[in-house]
XYZ file of C-alpha atoms in Angstrom:
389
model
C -9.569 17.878 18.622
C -11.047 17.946 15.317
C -8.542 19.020 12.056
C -9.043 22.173 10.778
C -9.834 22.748 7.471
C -6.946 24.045 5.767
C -5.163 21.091 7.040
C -7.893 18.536 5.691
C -7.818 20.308 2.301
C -3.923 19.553 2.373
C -4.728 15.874 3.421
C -7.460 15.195 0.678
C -5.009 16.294 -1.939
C -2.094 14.323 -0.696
C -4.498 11.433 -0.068
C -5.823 12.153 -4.193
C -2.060 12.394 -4.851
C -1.186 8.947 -3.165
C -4.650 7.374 -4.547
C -3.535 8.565 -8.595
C 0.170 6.656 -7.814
C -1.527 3.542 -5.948
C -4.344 3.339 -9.302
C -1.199 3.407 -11.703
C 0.336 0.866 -9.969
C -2.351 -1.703 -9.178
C -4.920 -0.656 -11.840
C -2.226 -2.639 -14.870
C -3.511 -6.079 -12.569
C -6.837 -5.654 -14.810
C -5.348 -5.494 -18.474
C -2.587 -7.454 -17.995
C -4.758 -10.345 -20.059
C -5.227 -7.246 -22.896
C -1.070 -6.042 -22.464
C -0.476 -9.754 -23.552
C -2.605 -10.084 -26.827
C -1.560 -6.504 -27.885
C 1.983 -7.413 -27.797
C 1.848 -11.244 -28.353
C 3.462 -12.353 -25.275
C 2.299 -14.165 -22.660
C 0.154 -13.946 -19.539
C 3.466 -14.359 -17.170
C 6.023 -12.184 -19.586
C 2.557 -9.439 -19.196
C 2.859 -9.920 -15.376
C 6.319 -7.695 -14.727
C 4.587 -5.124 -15.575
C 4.175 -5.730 -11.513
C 6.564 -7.682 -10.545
C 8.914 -4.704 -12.178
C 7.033 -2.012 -10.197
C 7.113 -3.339 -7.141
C 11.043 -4.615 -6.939
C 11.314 -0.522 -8.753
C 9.760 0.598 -5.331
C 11.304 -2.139 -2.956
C 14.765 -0.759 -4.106
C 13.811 3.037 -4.211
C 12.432 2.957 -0.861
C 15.249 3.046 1.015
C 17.648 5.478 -0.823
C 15.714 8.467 -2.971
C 13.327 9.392 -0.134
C 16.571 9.761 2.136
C 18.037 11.320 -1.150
C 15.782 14.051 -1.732
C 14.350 14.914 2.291
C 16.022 18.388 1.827
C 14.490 19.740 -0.822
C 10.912 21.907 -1.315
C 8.499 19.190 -0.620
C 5.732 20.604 -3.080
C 8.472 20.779 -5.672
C 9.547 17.171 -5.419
C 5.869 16.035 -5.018
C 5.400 18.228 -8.283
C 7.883 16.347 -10.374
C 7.008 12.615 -9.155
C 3.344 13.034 -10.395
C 4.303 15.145 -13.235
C 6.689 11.767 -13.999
C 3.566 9.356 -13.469
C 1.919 11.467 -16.055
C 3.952 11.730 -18.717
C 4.565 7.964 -18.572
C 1.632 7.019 -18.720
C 0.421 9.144 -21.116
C 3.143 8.118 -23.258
C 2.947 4.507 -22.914
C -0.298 3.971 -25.577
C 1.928 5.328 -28.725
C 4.924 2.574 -27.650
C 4.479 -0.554 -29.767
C 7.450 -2.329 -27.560
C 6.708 -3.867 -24.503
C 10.029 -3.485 -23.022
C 9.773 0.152 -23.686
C 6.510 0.013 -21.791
C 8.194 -2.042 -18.700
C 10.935 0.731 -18.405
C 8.148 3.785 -18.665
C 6.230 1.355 -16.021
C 9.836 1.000 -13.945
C 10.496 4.779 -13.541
C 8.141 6.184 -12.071
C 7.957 3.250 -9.584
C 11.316 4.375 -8.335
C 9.516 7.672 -7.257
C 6.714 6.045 -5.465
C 8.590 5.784 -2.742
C 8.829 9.134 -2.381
C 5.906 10.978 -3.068
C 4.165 8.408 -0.610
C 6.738 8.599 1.987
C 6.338 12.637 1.815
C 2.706 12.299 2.040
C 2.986 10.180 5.610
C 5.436 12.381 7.073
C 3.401 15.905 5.771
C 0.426 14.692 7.205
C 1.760 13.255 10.605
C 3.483 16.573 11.163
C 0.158 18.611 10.265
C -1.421 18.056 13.291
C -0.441 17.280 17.133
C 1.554 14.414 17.744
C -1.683 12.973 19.486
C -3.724 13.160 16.510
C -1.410 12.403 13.622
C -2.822 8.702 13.188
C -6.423 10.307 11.806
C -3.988 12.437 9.647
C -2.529 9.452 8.499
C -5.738 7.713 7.717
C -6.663 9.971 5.178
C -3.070 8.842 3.274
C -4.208 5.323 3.533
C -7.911 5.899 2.638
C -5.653 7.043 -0.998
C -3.902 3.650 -0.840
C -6.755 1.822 -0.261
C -9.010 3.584 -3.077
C -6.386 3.277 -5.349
C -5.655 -0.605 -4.514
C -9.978 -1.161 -4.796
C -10.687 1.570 -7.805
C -8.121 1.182 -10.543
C -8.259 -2.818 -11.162
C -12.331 -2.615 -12.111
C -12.089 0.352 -13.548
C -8.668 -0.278 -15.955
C -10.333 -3.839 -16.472
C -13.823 -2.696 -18.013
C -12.098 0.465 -19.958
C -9.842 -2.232 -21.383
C -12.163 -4.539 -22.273
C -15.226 -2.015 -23.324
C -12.981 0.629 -25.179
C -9.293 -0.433 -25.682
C -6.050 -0.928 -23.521
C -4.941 2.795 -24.965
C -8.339 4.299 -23.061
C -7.147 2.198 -19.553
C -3.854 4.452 -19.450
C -5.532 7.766 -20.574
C -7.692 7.586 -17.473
C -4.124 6.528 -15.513
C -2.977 9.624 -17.116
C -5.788 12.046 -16.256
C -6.357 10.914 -12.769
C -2.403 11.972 -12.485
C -2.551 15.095 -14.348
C -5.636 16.263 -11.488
C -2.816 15.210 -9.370
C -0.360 17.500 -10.750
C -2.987 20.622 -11.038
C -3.762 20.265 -7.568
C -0.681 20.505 -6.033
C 0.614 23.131 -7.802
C -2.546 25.634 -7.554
C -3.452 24.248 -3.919
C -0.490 23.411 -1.892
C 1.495 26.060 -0.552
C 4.899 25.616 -0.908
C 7.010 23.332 1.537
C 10.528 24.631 1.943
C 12.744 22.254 4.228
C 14.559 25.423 5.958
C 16.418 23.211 8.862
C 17.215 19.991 6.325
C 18.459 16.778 8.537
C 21.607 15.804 7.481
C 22.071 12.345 5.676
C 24.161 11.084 8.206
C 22.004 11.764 11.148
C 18.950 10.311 9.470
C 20.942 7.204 8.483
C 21.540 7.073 12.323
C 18.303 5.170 12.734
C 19.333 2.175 10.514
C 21.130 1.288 14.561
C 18.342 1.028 16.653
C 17.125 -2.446 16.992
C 13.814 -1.554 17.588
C 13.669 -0.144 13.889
C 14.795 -3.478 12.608
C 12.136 -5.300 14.766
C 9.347 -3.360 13.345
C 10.094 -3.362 9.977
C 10.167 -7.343 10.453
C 6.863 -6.652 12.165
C 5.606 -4.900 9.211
C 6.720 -7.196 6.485
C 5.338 -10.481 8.491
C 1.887 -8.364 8.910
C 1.768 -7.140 5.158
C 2.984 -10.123 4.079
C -0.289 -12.012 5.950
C -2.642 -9.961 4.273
C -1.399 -9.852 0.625
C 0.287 -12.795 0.552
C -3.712 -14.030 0.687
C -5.349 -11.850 -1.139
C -3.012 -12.346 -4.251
C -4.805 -15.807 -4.620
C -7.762 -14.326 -3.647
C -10.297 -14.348 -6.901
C -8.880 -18.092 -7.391
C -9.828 -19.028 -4.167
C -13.279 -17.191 -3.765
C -13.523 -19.460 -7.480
C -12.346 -22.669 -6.878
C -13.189 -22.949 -3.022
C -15.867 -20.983 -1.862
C -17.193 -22.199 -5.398
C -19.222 -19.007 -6.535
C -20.027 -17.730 -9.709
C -18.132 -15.232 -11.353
C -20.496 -12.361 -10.632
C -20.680 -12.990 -7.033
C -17.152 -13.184 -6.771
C -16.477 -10.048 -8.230
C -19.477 -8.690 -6.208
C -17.373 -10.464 -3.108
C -14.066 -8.754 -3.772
C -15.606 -5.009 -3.977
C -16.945 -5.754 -0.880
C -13.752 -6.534 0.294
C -12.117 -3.240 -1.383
C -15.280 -1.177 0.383
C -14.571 -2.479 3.742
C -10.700 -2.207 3.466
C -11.488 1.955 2.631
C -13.692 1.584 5.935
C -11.146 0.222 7.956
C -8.569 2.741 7.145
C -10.827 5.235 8.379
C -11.381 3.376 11.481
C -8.155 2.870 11.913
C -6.793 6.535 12.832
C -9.636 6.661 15.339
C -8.488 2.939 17.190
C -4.805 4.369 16.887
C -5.339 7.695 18.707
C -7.610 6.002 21.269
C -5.879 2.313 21.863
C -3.177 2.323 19.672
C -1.272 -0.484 21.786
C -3.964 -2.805 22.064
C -5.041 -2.442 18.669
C -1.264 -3.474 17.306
C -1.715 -6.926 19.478
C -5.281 -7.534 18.883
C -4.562 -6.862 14.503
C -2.473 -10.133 13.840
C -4.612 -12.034 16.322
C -7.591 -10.848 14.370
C -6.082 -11.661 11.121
C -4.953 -14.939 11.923
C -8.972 -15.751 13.099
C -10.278 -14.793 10.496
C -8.548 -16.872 8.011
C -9.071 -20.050 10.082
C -13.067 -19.033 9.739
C -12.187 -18.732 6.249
C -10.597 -22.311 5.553
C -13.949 -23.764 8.138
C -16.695 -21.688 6.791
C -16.053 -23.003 2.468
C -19.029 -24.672 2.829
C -21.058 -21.443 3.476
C -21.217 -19.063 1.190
C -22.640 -16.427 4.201
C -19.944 -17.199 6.511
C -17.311 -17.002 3.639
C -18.897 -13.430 2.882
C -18.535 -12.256 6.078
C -15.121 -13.817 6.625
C -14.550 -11.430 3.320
C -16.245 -8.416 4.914
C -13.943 -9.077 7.997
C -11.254 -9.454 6.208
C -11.047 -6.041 4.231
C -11.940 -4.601 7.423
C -8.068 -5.766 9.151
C -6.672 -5.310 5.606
C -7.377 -1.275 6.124
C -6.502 -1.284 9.279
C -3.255 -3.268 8.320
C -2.078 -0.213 6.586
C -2.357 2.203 9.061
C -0.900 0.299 11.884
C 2.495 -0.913 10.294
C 2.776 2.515 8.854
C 2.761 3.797 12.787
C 4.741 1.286 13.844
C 7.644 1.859 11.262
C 6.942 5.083 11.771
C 7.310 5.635 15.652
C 10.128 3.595 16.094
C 12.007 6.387 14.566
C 10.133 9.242 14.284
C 13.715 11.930 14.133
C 13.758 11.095 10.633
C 10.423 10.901 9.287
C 11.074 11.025 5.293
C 13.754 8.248 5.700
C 11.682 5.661 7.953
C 8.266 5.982 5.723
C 10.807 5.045 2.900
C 11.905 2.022 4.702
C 8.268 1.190 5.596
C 7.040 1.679 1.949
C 10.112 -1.016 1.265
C 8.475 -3.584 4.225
C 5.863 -3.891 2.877
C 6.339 -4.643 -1.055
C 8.734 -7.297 0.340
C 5.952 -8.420 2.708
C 3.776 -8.835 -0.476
C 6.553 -10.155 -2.972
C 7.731 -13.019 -0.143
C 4.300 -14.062 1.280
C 2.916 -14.558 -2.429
C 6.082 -16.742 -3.323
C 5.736 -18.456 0.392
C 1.507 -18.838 0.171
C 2.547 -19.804 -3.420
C 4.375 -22.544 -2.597
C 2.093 -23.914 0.122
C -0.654 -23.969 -2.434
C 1.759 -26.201 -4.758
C 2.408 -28.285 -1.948
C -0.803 -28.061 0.002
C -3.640 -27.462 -2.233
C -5.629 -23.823 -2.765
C -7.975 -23.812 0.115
C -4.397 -24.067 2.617
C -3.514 -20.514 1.298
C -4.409 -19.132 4.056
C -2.274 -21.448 6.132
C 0.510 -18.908 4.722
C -1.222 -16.043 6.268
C -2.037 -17.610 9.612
C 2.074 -18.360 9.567
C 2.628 -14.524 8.768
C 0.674 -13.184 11.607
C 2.124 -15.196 14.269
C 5.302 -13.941 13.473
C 4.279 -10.624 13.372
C 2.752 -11.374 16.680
C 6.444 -12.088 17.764
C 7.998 -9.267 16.865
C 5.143 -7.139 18.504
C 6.266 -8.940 21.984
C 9.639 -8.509 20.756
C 9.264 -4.718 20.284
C 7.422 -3.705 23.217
C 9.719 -5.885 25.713
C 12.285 -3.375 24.633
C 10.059 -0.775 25.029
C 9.388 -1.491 28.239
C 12.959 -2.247 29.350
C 13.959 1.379 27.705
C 11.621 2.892 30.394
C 12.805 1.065 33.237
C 16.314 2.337 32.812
């Protein structure tokens, strides 16, 4: 059953929505060099400009989506991109970079939200069977916003000035804001949950079991791909150009995979949860055989973004149906997996590189997906002993 068009038009401007939040946030990766000579710090001091967002959204995720599930969606969606905007609009007039980290900080408590809103919106737009394709279009956003806003930020930065990188962080999230309130009708919560029934979930093992699930699988992927440019450098030994030729690829075919991904999940969706980690796991042992190729390296790369997009979608459903009574609620506590998937893995693949050397990095992944592979068997042997009672 295809999704009418009303709905889609609702999708593509969540999905815009979620992709002007997900630029924000990853876009500062490509001036961080620039944030550091304009305020004479360093490269690492320049870097919580992340490291701040995401522990802002690791800690949000759990409590202000539960917080604020009973109020007018649009409204709420309204005032966290309205919040993005005015942040980062403000942010090239502050000449103090801890000013900057706390208008960087407070919006990322509201990620959690608006993004969590968007899953639950679209998954309830359509039929139960066809709310993964729903979904897709939210993590096409993510995925555009994760491959767009670093190239983009980076040449505006360099070409034009750091003050022209947030002016286009600005505009994208002032669309945002113009969208939503002339498009989307308004989304009144007229039978609200009640906090403590929603908080309900937090007993069900099964929850717990995915979201360990979800961090292992997240952390496999981005745990990786933080080291990713060195490693396409310094291993696969390319020059510059192709490597940033190699990681657009990889941002094209992580977009491509999110889009294949709501078809696999309404058509297999159990088969493609085992076969993901399995796949992921593969392909980095082709990565750490194939260095001496740059081919087989490529299309270990194409591969690669391929499971990355997919990644998203299917530890999003995963969270997600293990709880579905409270939707806002568990889409918080997935958005909160998965920045702690990133934020361990990247210490953990960090470490094995220190220990190790740079081309084991993906040791750390390999290590992430077979215990996501765990709690996969872990999950379903429940499910399956539910039914036989």
């Amino acid at each position: 059953m295809a999704i009418q068009r009303q709905t889609k038009t609702l999708l593509l401007i969540l999905a815009f929505g979620v992709f002007g939040i997900l630029n924000t946030e990853m876009g500062v990766i490509g001036i961080l060099p620039q944030v550091a000579e304009v305020f004479h710090i360093s490269i690492t001091e320049s870097g919580l400009l992340i490291s701040g967002f995401a522990l802002g959204v690791a800690l949000a995720g759990p409590v202000l989506p539960l917080l604020l599930s009973r109020y007018n969606r649009k409204h709420i969606m309204l005032l966290v991109v309205s919040v993005f905007f005015l942040c980062t609009a403000v942010t090239p007039w502050i000449d103090n970079f801890y000013i900057v980290l706390v208008l960087r900080i407070l919006p990322a408590l509201l990620h959690p939200v608006f993004c969590s809103l968007a899953f639950s919106i679209a998954a309830g737009a359509v039929d139960s069977e066809e709310s993964p394709k729903a979904v897709a279009y939210i993590t096409v956003g993510v995925s555009a916003g994760m491959v767009l806003g670093v190239p983009i930020s980076n040449f505006l930065a360099t070409q034009i000035s750091l003050e022209s990188a947030y002016y286009f962080f600005a505009a994208i999230n002032a669309i945002a804001v113009l969208l939503i309130a002339l498009k989307v009708p308004s989304m009144a919560v007229t039978a609200p949950l009640s906090y403590g029934s929603q908080l309900k979930i937090l007993a069900k093992p099964v929850l717990w079991i995915s979201i360990v699930g979800a961090i292992c699988m997240n952390g496999a992927i981005y745990g990786v791909f933080g080291y990713a440019a060195e490693y396409i450098s310094m291993v696969i030994q390319v020059s510059p150009l192709v490597g940033s030729v190699l990681l657009f690829i990889y941002g094209v075919m992580n977009i491509v995979g999110s889009l294949w991904a709501g078809h696999l999940l309404v058509k297999r969706s159990k088969q493609t949860v085992w076969i993901l980690p399995i796949a992921v796991g593969s392909i980095y042992i082709g990565m750490y055989v194939s260095t001496t190729s740059v081919w087989l390296s490529a299309m270990c790369i194409v591969m690669w973004g391929i499971v990355a997009g997919i990644n998203a979608n299917v530890t999003q459903y995963w969270v997600y149906t293990s709880a579905p009574e409270a939707p806002d609620f568990v889409n918080g506590l997935f958005l909160t997996a998965v920045n702690l998937g990133t934020t361990l893995a990247s210490l953990g693949c960090g470490y094995v590189i220190a220990i190790l050397g740079l081309p084991w990095v993906v040791a750390g992944g390999v290590i992430m997906s077979i215990l996501s592979l765990a709690a996969i068997a872990w999950r379903y042997s429940i499910d399956n002993a539910v039914r036989c009672i």
